mmCIF file of C-alpha atoms in Angstrom:
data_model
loop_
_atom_site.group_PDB
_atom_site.id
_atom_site.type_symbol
_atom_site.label_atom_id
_atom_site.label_comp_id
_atom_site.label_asym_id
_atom_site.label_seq_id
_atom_site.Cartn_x
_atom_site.Cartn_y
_atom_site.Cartn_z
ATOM 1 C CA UNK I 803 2.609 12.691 -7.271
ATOM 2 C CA UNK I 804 5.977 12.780 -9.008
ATOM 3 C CA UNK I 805 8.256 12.955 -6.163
ATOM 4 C CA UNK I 806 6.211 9.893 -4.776
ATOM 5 C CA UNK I 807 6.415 8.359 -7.929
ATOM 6 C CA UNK I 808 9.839 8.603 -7.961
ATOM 7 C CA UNK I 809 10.838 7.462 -4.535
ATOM 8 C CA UNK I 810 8.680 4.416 -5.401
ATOM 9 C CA UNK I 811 10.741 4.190 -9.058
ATOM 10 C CA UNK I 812 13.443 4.365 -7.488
ATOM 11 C CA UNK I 813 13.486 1.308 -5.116
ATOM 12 C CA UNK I 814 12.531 -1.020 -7.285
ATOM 13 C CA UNK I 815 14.953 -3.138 -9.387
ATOM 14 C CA UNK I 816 15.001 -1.666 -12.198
ATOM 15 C CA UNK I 817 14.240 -5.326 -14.487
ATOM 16 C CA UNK I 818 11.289 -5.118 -12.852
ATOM 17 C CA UNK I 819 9.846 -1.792 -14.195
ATOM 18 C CA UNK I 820 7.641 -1.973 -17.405
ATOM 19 C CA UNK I 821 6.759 1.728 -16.672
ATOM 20 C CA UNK I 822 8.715 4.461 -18.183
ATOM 21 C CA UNK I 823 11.419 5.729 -15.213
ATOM 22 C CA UNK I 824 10.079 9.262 -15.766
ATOM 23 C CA UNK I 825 6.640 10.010 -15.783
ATOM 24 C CA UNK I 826 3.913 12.946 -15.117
ATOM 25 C CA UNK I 827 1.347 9.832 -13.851
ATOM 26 C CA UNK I 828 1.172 7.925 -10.641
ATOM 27 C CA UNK I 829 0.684 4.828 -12.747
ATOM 28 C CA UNK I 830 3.491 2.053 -12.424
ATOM 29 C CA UNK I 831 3.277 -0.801 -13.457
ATOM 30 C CA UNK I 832 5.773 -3.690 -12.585
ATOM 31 C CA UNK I 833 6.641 -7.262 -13.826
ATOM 32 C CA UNK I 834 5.390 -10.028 -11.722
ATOM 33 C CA UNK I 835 5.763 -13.923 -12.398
ATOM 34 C CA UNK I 836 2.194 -14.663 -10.324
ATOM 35 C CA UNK I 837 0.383 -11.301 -10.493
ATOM 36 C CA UNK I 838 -2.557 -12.474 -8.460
ATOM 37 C CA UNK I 839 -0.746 -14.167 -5.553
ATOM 38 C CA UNK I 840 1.229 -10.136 -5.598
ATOM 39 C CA UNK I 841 -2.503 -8.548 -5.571
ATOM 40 C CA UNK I 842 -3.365 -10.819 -2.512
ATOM 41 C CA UNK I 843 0.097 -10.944 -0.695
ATOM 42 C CA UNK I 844 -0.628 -7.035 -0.593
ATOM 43 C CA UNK I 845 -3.606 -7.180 0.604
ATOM 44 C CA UNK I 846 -2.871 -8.389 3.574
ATOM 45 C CA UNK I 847 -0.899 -5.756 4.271
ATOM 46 C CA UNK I 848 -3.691 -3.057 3.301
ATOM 47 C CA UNK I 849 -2.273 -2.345 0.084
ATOM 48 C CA UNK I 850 -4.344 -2.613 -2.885
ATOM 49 C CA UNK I 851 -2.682 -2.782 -6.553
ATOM 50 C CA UNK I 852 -4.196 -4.249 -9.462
ATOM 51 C CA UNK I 853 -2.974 -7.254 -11.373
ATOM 52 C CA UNK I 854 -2.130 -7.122 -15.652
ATOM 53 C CA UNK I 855 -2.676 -10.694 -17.174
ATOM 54 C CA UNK I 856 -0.430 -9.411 -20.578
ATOM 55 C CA UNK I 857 2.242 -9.150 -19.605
ATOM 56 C CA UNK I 858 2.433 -10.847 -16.212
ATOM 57 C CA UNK I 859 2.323 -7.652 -14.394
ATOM 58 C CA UNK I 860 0.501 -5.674 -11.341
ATOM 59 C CA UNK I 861 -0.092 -1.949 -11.532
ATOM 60 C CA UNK I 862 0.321 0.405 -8.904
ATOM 61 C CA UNK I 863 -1.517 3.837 -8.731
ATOM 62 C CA UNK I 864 -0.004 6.588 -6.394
ATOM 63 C CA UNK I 865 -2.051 9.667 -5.712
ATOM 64 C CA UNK I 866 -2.096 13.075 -3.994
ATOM 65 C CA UNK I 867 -3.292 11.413 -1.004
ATOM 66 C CA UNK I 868 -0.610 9.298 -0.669
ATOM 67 C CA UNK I 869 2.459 9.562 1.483
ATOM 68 C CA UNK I 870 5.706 8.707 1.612
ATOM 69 C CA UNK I 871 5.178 6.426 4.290
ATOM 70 C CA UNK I 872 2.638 4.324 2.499
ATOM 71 C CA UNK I 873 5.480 4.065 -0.377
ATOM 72 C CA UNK I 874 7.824 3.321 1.727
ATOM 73 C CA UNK I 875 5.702 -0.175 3.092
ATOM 74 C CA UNK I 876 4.704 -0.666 -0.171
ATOM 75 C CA UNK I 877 8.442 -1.355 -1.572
ATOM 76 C CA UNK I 878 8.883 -3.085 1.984
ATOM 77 C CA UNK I 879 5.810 -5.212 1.626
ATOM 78 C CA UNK I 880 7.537 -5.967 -2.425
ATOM 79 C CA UNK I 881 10.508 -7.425 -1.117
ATOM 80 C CA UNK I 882 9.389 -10.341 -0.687
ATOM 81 C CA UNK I 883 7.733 -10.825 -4.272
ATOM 82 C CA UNK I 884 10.612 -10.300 -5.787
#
């Protein structure tokens, strides 16, 4: 989960972070100026995060299960969020 977490971490600009850089969870979470449009705009794309009304946020959880593929669409499918 760490080195997962980290390559996500890692390509997102870093304003946008509200997480801690380093941490032993899978839980990032992420500024967002319309969290729910995010959540949807995801969805479509088959990725599911959560939004945060306070702050404006969404939350992403990476698990075991998870590869570095799905992390890799998942800061693609960002880019155009941001």
């Amino acid at each position: 989960i760490r080195a997962l977490r980290s390559r996500f971490v890692d390509g997102i600009p870093h304003e946008r972070l509200r997480s801690p850089a380093e941490s032993s969870t899978g839980l990032v979470t992420l500024e967002a100026s319309d969290p729910e449009s995010v959540v949807e705009d995801l969805s479509w794309a088959g990725i599911a995060v959560r939004s945060l009304p306070k702050p404006d946020s969404i939350r992403v959880s990476i698990h075991a299960p998870n590869t570095e593929a799905e992390i890799d669409a998942l800061l693609v499918a960002l880019q155009s969020n941001w």
